[in-house]
């Protein structure tokens, strides 16, 4: 793959996970958060990724070290307040939250510096991904509106995997591709329930509101893709699930990776679906071998709604 993707991840997290493997207890420390997972998958697909972040406090010091080990370029702003973190226990096979903190709200200086860095990187890249913070109080949604508008006005493609006020903001700014889950559409009041009719209507409304194309993930059910005027089902071969978290982020990462190398929307959706499917077979979020994803892409089918 060729191309280059910039990932806007204003508030990455330090993730601490306790695992049980046979008779041994393991402690895993990783850089995490939506943007980190997306950048990790983009790089796994062979596309160079630049991650634009802020880090601060003792947690931020650890994050700097962990981010340096990722296979991505990192542009980091030293923020005035501390970075966020999460601690989970997976010793019994399920994920139990012990404690978490999304990070302190970003102040004006943090936002100005990160915005400038992201804009510079985004103007040099064909595709930018806008990822959300762990909590809405961390960064003002209007930052997303401005960034989407500025990148689009200068010829860039913008991929967004957002919900709530952040989704509304990028729609207002204009966005090339929106990935959103059916739960998020319901929570945002954009769909009354998870019926196909409601989700299809919501996807069409997203197009009218400013999205060029829309992908609605539906947990275990086939995703719905609105690429032109018609909605298709994205059918992926079933795989055993180890951890469902991160599947949606891997989907949007796969879409961005294909668009960055000049691929079309159908190939982008197939790749995103394959990346998301492979991710759920692994413990690590935003991970997967390119060869496995490549083998699965050919098995992903875009089928007209209602086709058996």
mmCIF file of C-alpha atoms in Angstrom:
data_model
loop_
_atom_site.group_PDB
_atom_site.id
_atom_site.type_symbol
_atom_site.label_atom_id
_atom_site.label_comp_id
_atom_site.label_asym_id
_atom_site.label_seq_id
_atom_site.Cartn_x
_atom_site.Cartn_y
_atom_site.Cartn_z
ATOM 1 C CA UNK A 1 0.000 0.000 0.000
ATOM 2 C CA UNK A 2 1.054 3.573 -0.558
ATOM 3 C CA UNK A 3 -0.288 6.893 0.701
ATOM 4 C CA UNK A 4 -0.273 8.533 4.064
ATOM 5 C CA UNK A 5 -2.926 8.981 6.772
ATOM 6 C CA UNK A 6 -2.997 11.537 9.574
ATOM 7 C CA UNK A 7 -4.899 10.555 12.715
ATOM 8 C CA UNK A 8 -6.162 13.301 15.004
ATOM 9 C CA UNK A 9 -6.230 11.775 18.502
ATOM 10 C CA UNK A 10 -6.292 14.676 20.952
ATOM 11 C CA UNK A 11 -6.369 12.659 24.180
ATOM 12 C CA UNK A 12 -4.837 9.163 24.044
ATOM 13 C CA UNK A 13 -5.067 6.914 27.090
ATOM 14 C CA UNK A 14 -2.682 4.754 29.059
ATOM 15 C CA UNK A 15 -4.382 1.334 29.182
ATOM 16 C CA UNK A 16 -3.488 -1.188 31.881
ATOM 17 C CA UNK A 17 -4.874 -4.716 31.501
ATOM 18 C CA UNK A 18 -4.496 -7.722 33.814
ATOM 19 C CA UNK A 19 -4.569 -11.044 31.936
ATOM 20 C CA UNK A 20 -4.475 -14.702 32.986
ATOM 21 C CA UNK A 21 -2.513 -17.063 30.744
ATOM 22 C CA UNK A 22 -2.372 -20.640 32.061
ATOM 23 C CA UNK A 23 -0.866 -20.352 35.565
ATOM 24 C CA UNK A 24 0.659 -16.900 35.030
ATOM 25 C CA UNK A 25 -0.836 -13.476 35.678
ATOM 26 C CA UNK A 26 0.262 -10.890 33.100
ATOM 27 C CA UNK A 27 0.188 -7.085 33.238
ATOM 28 C CA UNK A 28 -0.027 -5.260 29.916
ATOM 29 C CA UNK A 29 0.610 -1.519 29.450
ATOM 30 C CA UNK A 30 -0.270 0.066 26.110
ATOM 31 C CA UNK A 31 -1.044 3.387 24.555
ATOM 32 C CA UNK A 32 -4.748 3.302 23.765
ATOM 33 C CA UNK A 33 -7.817 5.241 22.810
ATOM 34 C CA UNK A 34 -9.658 5.317 19.509
ATOM 35 C CA UNK A 35 -7.058 7.227 17.496
ATOM 36 C CA UNK A 36 -4.165 5.064 18.676
ATOM 37 C CA UNK A 37 -6.035 1.891 17.719
ATOM 38 C CA UNK A 38 -6.894 3.343 14.313
ATOM 39 C CA UNK A 39 -3.310 4.427 13.612
ATOM 40 C CA UNK A 40 -2.036 1.007 14.688
ATOM 41 C CA UNK A 41 -4.308 -0.771 12.205
ATOM 42 C CA UNK A 42 -3.513 1.662 9.391
ATOM 43 C CA UNK A 43 0.192 0.953 9.895
ATOM 44 C CA UNK A 44 -0.491 -2.801 10.041
ATOM 45 C CA UNK A 45 -2.054 -2.486 6.584
ATOM 46 C CA UNK A 46 1.182 -1.005 5.269
ATOM 47 C CA UNK A 47 0.119 2.632 5.053
ATOM 48 C CA UNK A 48 2.281 5.230 6.843
ATOM 49 C CA UNK A 49 0.370 6.918 9.670
ATOM 50 C CA UNK A 50 1.044 10.103 11.603
ATOM 51 C CA UNK A 51 -0.593 10.364 15.026
ATOM 52 C CA UNK A 52 -1.262 13.885 16.369
ATOM 53 C CA UNK A 53 -1.771 13.868 20.156
ATOM 54 C CA UNK A 54 -1.390 15.721 23.438
ATOM 55 C CA UNK A 55 0.181 14.105 26.497
ATOM 56 C CA UNK A 56 0.716 15.410 30.020
ATOM 57 C CA UNK A 57 1.557 14.546 33.626
ATOM 58 C CA UNK A 58 3.071 11.303 34.905
ATOM 59 C CA UNK A 59 0.705 9.261 32.765
ATOM 60 C CA UNK A 60 1.763 11.325 29.764
ATOM 61 C CA UNK A 61 5.417 10.517 30.441
ATOM 62 C CA UNK A 62 4.600 6.810 30.190
ATOM 63 C CA UNK A 63 2.472 7.387 27.103
ATOM 64 C CA UNK A 64 5.372 9.088 25.316
ATOM 65 C CA UNK A 65 7.509 5.988 25.772
ATOM 66 C CA UNK A 66 4.753 3.623 24.654
ATOM 67 C CA UNK A 67 3.825 5.749 21.637
ATOM 68 C CA UNK A 68 7.466 5.754 20.540
ATOM 69 C CA UNK A 69 7.220 1.954 20.234
ATOM 70 C CA UNK A 70 4.265 2.149 17.837
ATOM 71 C CA UNK A 71 4.983 1.773 14.137
ATOM 72 C CA UNK A 72 3.720 5.296 13.434
ATOM 73 C CA UNK A 73 5.079 8.823 13.361
ATOM 74 C CA UNK A 74 4.011 10.715 16.498
ATOM 75 C CA UNK A 75 3.532 14.490 16.721
ATOM 76 C CA UNK A 76 2.967 15.161 20.425
ATOM 77 C CA UNK A 77 2.066 18.386 22.221
ATOM 78 C CA UNK A 78 2.935 18.610 25.925
ATOM 79 C CA UNK A 79 -0.388 19.484 27.535
ATOM 80 C CA UNK A 80 -0.721 21.363 30.818
ATOM 81 C CA UNK A 81 -2.977 18.793 32.501
ATOM 82 C CA UNK A 82 -2.624 15.041 32.896
ATOM 83 C CA UNK A 83 -3.480 12.424 30.293
ATOM 84 C CA UNK A 84 -6.228 9.867 30.841
ATOM 85 C CA UNK A 85 -5.959 6.192 31.718
ATOM 86 C CA UNK A 86 -7.967 2.997 32.185
ATOM 87 C CA UNK A 87 -7.426 -0.222 34.163
ATOM 88 C CA UNK A 88 -9.207 -3.468 33.209
ATOM 89 C CA UNK A 89 -9.146 -7.015 34.576
ATOM 90 C CA UNK A 90 -9.483 -9.843 32.037
ATOM 91 C CA UNK A 91 -8.363 -12.772 34.161
ATOM 92 C CA UNK A 92 -11.723 -14.536 33.879
ATOM 93 C CA UNK A 93 -11.929 -14.034 30.110
ATOM 94 C CA UNK A 94 -14.295 -11.060 30.201
ATOM 95 C CA UNK A 95 -13.279 -7.421 30.514
ATOM 96 C CA UNK A 96 -14.044 -5.845 33.903
ATOM 97 C CA UNK A 97 -13.412 -2.144 34.422
ATOM 98 C CA UNK A 98 -11.524 -1.445 37.636
ATOM 99 C CA UNK A 99 -11.103 2.312 37.242
ATOM 100 C CA UNK A 100 -10.637 4.897 34.513
ATOM 101 C CA UNK A 101 -10.128 8.612 33.965
ATOM 102 C CA UNK A 102 -10.556 10.280 30.533
ATOM 103 C CA UNK A 103 -8.042 13.045 31.227
ATOM 104 C CA UNK A 104 -8.488 16.672 32.143
ATOM 105 C CA UNK A 105 -10.149 19.118 29.722
ATOM 106 C CA UNK A 106 -7.747 20.587 27.177
ATOM 107 C CA UNK A 107 -6.997 24.291 27.607
ATOM 108 C CA UNK A 108 -6.731 26.850 24.813
ATOM 109 C CA UNK A 109 -2.956 26.625 24.440
ATOM 110 C CA UNK A 110 -3.116 22.818 24.112
ATOM 111 C CA UNK A 111 -5.821 23.055 21.469
ATOM 112 C CA UNK A 112 -4.087 25.779 19.453
ATOM 113 C CA UNK A 113 -0.797 23.882 19.301
ATOM 114 C CA UNK A 114 -2.396 20.553 18.441
ATOM 115 C CA UNK A 115 -4.648 22.147 15.830
ATOM 116 C CA UNK A 116 -1.685 23.764 14.079
ATOM 117 C CA UNK A 117 0.315 20.536 14.031
ATOM 118 C CA UNK A 118 -2.642 18.474 12.790
ATOM 119 C CA UNK A 119 -3.527 20.989 10.098
ATOM 120 C CA UNK A 120 0.056 21.044 8.812
ATOM 121 C CA UNK A 121 0.210 17.248 8.701
ATOM 122 C CA UNK A 122 -3.281 16.982 7.220
ATOM 123 C CA UNK A 123 -2.480 19.380 4.396
ATOM 124 C CA UNK A 124 0.371 17.052 3.406
ATOM 125 C CA UNK A 125 -1.718 13.863 3.517
ATOM 126 C CA UNK A 126 -4.503 12.636 1.214
ATOM 127 C CA UNK A 127 -6.600 11.333 4.132
ATOM 128 C CA UNK A 128 -7.119 12.434 7.734
ATOM 129 C CA UNK A 129 -8.973 10.455 10.400
ATOM 130 C CA UNK A 130 -10.722 12.357 13.182
ATOM 131 C CA UNK A 131 -11.049 10.256 16.342
ATOM 132 C CA UNK A 132 -12.869 11.166 19.528
ATOM 133 C CA UNK A 133 -11.765 11.540 23.154
ATOM 134 C CA UNK A 134 -12.823 9.178 25.939
ATOM 135 C CA UNK A 135 -15.259 11.766 27.336
ATOM 136 C CA UNK A 136 -16.981 14.827 25.829
ATOM 137 C CA UNK A 137 -15.582 17.298 28.351
ATOM 138 C CA UNK A 138 -11.980 16.718 27.230
ATOM 139 C CA UNK A 139 -12.094 18.716 23.964
ATOM 140 C CA UNK A 140 -14.621 21.087 22.408
ATOM 141 C CA UNK A 141 -16.499 19.531 19.417
ATOM 142 C CA UNK A 142 -16.061 22.771 17.460
ATOM 143 C CA UNK A 143 -12.379 21.866 17.065
ATOM 144 C CA UNK A 144 -13.568 18.946 14.945
ATOM 145 C CA UNK A 145 -15.856 21.121 12.840
ATOM 146 C CA UNK A 146 -13.058 23.565 12.079
ATOM 147 C CA UNK A 147 -10.548 20.831 11.305
ATOM 148 C CA UNK A 148 -12.905 18.948 8.986
ATOM 149 C CA UNK A 149 -13.822 22.157 7.165
ATOM 150 C CA UNK A 150 -10.205 23.311 6.767
ATOM 151 C CA UNK A 151 -8.958 19.947 5.515
ATOM 152 C CA UNK A 152 -11.842 19.486 3.084
ATOM 153 C CA UNK A 153 -11.511 23.042 1.761
ATOM 154 C CA UNK A 154 -7.900 22.262 0.868
ATOM 155 C CA UNK A 155 -8.593 19.038 -0.999
ATOM 156 C CA UNK A 156 -8.172 16.502 1.805
ATOM 157 C CA UNK A 157 -10.410 13.518 2.472
ATOM 158 C CA UNK A 158 -11.731 13.222 6.029
ATOM 159 C CA UNK A 159 -12.811 9.966 7.680
ATOM 160 C CA UNK A 160 -14.699 10.213 10.980
ATOM 161 C CA UNK A 161 -15.694 7.507 13.469
ATOM 162 C CA UNK A 162 -17.620 9.694 15.903
ATOM 163 C CA UNK A 163 -20.965 10.146 17.630
ATOM 164 C CA UNK A 164 -22.936 12.749 19.573
ATOM 165 C CA UNK A 165 -21.832 16.363 19.282
ATOM 166 C CA UNK A 166 -18.581 15.308 17.568
ATOM 167 C CA UNK A 167 -20.480 13.642 14.726
ATOM 168 C CA UNK A 168 -22.721 16.697 14.383
ATOM 169 C CA UNK A 169 -19.635 18.913 14.278
ATOM 170 C CA UNK A 170 -17.861 17.074 11.455
ATOM 171 C CA UNK A 171 -21.078 16.859 9.456
ATOM 172 C CA UNK A 172 -21.304 20.624 9.715
ATOM 173 C CA UNK A 173 -17.702 20.938 8.548
ATOM 174 C CA UNK A 174 -18.104 18.346 5.795
ATOM 175 C CA UNK A 175 -16.718 14.817 5.884
ATOM 176 C CA UNK A 176 -15.820 12.283 3.194
ATOM 177 C CA UNK A 177 -16.735 9.112 5.091
ATOM 178 C CA UNK A 178 -18.586 8.492 8.351
ATOM 179 C CA UNK A 179 -18.464 5.217 10.259
ATOM 180 C CA UNK A 180 -20.984 4.963 13.118
ATOM 181 C CA UNK A 181 -22.525 2.111 15.109
ATOM 182 C CA UNK A 182 -26.234 1.406 15.286
ATOM 183 C CA UNK A 183 -26.105 1.924 19.073
ATOM 184 C CA UNK A 184 -24.652 5.390 18.570
ATOM 185 C CA UNK A 185 -27.363 6.298 16.079
ATOM 186 C CA UNK A 186 -30.022 5.264 18.593
ATOM 187 C CA UNK A 187 -28.302 7.032 21.503
ATOM 188 C CA UNK A 188 -28.030 10.212 19.417
ATOM 189 C CA UNK A 189 -31.725 10.084 18.527
ATOM 190 C CA UNK A 190 -30.918 9.645 14.823
ATOM 191 C CA UNK A 191 -32.667 6.246 14.776
ATOM 192 C CA UNK A 192 -35.644 5.098 16.884
ATOM 193 C CA UNK A 193 -34.505 1.479 17.043
ATOM 194 C CA UNK A 194 -32.157 -1.018 15.409
ATOM 195 C CA UNK A 195 -34.488 -1.977 12.574
ATOM 196 C CA UNK A 196 -32.995 -1.857 9.087
ATOM 197 C CA UNK A 197 -35.537 0.746 7.964
ATOM 198 C CA UNK A 198 -34.616 3.096 10.800
ATOM 199 C CA UNK A 199 -30.864 2.676 10.254
ATOM 200 C CA UNK A 200 -31.171 3.144 6.495
ATOM 201 C CA UNK A 201 -33.170 6.331 7.026
ATOM 202 C CA UNK A 202 -30.532 7.571 9.470
ATOM 203 C CA UNK A 203 -27.749 6.840 6.968
ATOM 204 C CA UNK A 204 -29.524 8.830 4.257
ATOM 205 C CA UNK A 205 -29.972 11.719 6.701
ATOM 206 C CA UNK A 206 -26.259 11.653 7.496
ATOM 207 C CA UNK A 207 -25.606 12.031 3.772
ATOM 208 C CA UNK A 208 -27.945 14.998 3.587
ATOM 209 C CA UNK A 209 -26.268 16.526 6.654
ATOM 210 C CA UNK A 210 -22.783 16.468 5.145
ATOM 211 C CA UNK A 211 -21.341 12.938 4.877
ATOM 212 C CA UNK A 212 -20.110 11.743 1.498
ATOM 213 C CA UNK A 213 -20.537 8.061 2.400
ATOM 214 C CA UNK A 214 -21.763 6.201 5.488
ATOM 215 C CA UNK A 215 -20.978 2.847 7.092
ATOM 216 C CA UNK A 216 -23.216 1.666 9.957
ATOM 217 C CA UNK A 217 -21.812 -1.204 12.024
ATOM 218 C CA UNK A 218 -24.369 -3.505 13.706
ATOM 219 C CA UNK A 219 -22.444 -5.709 16.157
ATOM 220 C CA UNK A 220 -22.913 -9.318 14.970
ATOM 221 C CA UNK A 221 -25.236 -8.359 12.093
ATOM 222 C CA UNK A 222 -23.935 -7.255 8.673
ATOM 223 C CA UNK A 223 -22.927 -3.605 8.510
ATOM 224 C CA UNK A 224 -24.903 -1.259 6.245
ATOM 225 C CA UNK A 225 -23.009 0.804 3.647
ATOM 226 C CA UNK A 226 -24.434 3.859 1.895
ATOM 227 C CA UNK A 227 -21.893 4.695 -0.793
ATOM 228 C CA UNK A 228 -24.129 6.163 -3.502
ATOM 229 C CA UNK A 229 -27.908 6.221 -3.381
ATOM 230 C CA UNK A 230 -28.432 2.603 -2.372
ATOM 231 C CA UNK A 231 -27.634 0.793 0.866
ATOM 232 C CA UNK A 232 -25.879 -2.573 0.767
ATOM 233 C CA UNK A 233 -25.191 -5.165 3.454
ATOM 234 C CA UNK A 234 -21.540 -5.872 4.237
ATOM 235 C CA UNK A 235 -21.343 -9.612 4.801
ATOM 236 C CA UNK A 236 -18.242 -11.019 6.483
ATOM 237 C CA UNK A 237 -17.507 -14.721 7.101
ATOM 238 C CA UNK A 238 -18.052 -15.606 10.784
ATOM 239 C CA UNK A 239 -14.993 -15.791 13.041
ATOM 240 C CA UNK A 240 -14.627 -16.641 16.722
ATOM 241 C CA UNK A 241 -14.640 -13.515 18.898
ATOM 242 C CA UNK A 242 -11.951 -12.978 21.541
ATOM 243 C CA UNK A 243 -12.680 -9.280 22.178
ATOM 244 C CA UNK A 244 -15.257 -7.249 20.242
ATOM 245 C CA UNK A 245 -13.749 -3.919 21.333
ATOM 246 C CA UNK A 246 -11.810 -2.102 18.642
ATOM 247 C CA UNK A 247 -13.636 -3.695 15.713
ATOM 248 C CA UNK A 248 -15.274 -0.426 14.679
ATOM 249 C CA UNK A 249 -11.999 1.473 14.951
ATOM 250 C CA UNK A 250 -10.312 -1.139 12.771
ATOM 251 C CA UNK A 251 -13.129 -0.761 10.234
ATOM 252 C CA UNK A 252 -12.615 2.985 9.912
ATOM 253 C CA UNK A 253 -8.844 2.463 9.789
ATOM 254 C CA UNK A 254 -9.193 0.024 6.916
ATOM 255 C CA UNK A 255 -11.375 2.506 5.025
ATOM 256 C CA UNK A 256 -8.831 5.297 5.510
ATOM 257 C CA UNK A 257 -5.910 3.081 4.448
ATOM 258 C CA UNK A 258 -7.559 2.205 1.134
ATOM 259 C CA UNK A 259 -8.636 5.773 0.380
ATOM 260 C CA UNK A 260 -5.083 6.960 1.083
ATOM 261 C CA UNK A 261 -3.699 4.685 -1.638
ATOM 262 C CA UNK A 262 -6.353 5.838 -4.126
ATOM 263 C CA UNK A 263 -8.748 2.905 -3.788
ATOM 264 C CA UNK A 264 -12.496 3.162 -4.348
ATOM 265 C CA UNK A 265 -15.205 3.156 -1.694
ATOM 266 C CA UNK A 266 -16.288 -0.452 -2.232
ATOM 267 C CA UNK A 267 -12.746 -1.724 -1.737
ATOM 268 C CA UNK A 268 -12.395 0.573 1.271
ATOM 269 C CA UNK A 269 -15.520 -0.924 2.893
ATOM 270 C CA UNK A 270 -14.416 -4.489 2.154
ATOM 271 C CA UNK A 271 -11.012 -3.813 3.672
ATOM 272 C CA UNK A 272 -12.517 -2.091 6.690
ATOM 273 C CA UNK A 273 -14.900 -4.996 7.282
ATOM 274 C CA UNK A 274 -12.056 -7.515 7.006
ATOM 275 C CA UNK A 275 -9.849 -5.515 9.375
ATOM 276 C CA UNK A 276 -12.648 -5.296 11.932
ATOM 277 C CA UNK A 277 -13.360 -9.017 11.667
ATOM 278 C CA UNK A 278 -9.712 -9.981 12.165
ATOM 279 C CA UNK A 279 -9.358 -7.583 15.109
ATOM 280 C CA UNK A 280 -12.034 -9.383 17.134
ATOM 281 C CA UNK A 281 -10.048 -12.639 16.923
ATOM 282 C CA UNK A 282 -7.180 -11.030 18.878
ATOM 283 C CA UNK A 283 -6.618 -9.611 22.363
ATOM 284 C CA UNK A 284 -4.846 -6.473 21.125
ATOM 285 C CA UNK A 285 -7.036 -3.589 19.953
ATOM 286 C CA UNK A 286 -6.293 -2.171 16.525
ATOM 287 C CA UNK A 287 -4.122 -5.168 15.670
ATOM 288 C CA UNK A 288 -4.095 -7.769 12.916
ATOM 289 C CA UNK A 289 -1.752 -9.221 10.330
ATOM 290 C CA UNK A 290 -2.063 -7.715 6.855
ATOM 291 C CA UNK A 291 -1.866 -11.145 5.230
ATOM 292 C CA UNK A 292 -4.862 -12.391 7.237
ATOM 293 C CA UNK A 293 -6.879 -9.273 6.439
ATOM 294 C CA UNK A 294 -5.872 -9.610 2.788
ATOM 295 C CA UNK A 295 -7.150 -13.189 2.654
ATOM 296 C CA UNK A 296 -10.452 -12.154 4.219
ATOM 297 C CA UNK A 297 -11.071 -9.153 1.939
ATOM 298 C CA UNK A 298 -11.971 -11.417 -0.974
ATOM 299 C CA UNK A 299 -14.548 -13.178 1.189
ATOM 300 C CA UNK A 300 -16.371 -9.965 2.163
ATOM 301 C CA UNK A 301 -19.501 -9.468 0.084
ATOM 302 C CA UNK A 302 -21.506 -6.323 -0.553
ATOM 303 C CA UNK A 303 -25.068 -7.532 -1.104
ATOM 304 C CA UNK A 304 -28.231 -5.572 -1.927
ATOM 305 C CA UNK A 305 -30.623 -5.282 1.005
ATOM 306 C CA UNK A 306 -33.011 -8.220 1.181
ATOM 307 C CA UNK A 307 -30.886 -10.504 -0.978
ATOM 308 C CA UNK A 308 -30.603 -14.010 0.417
#
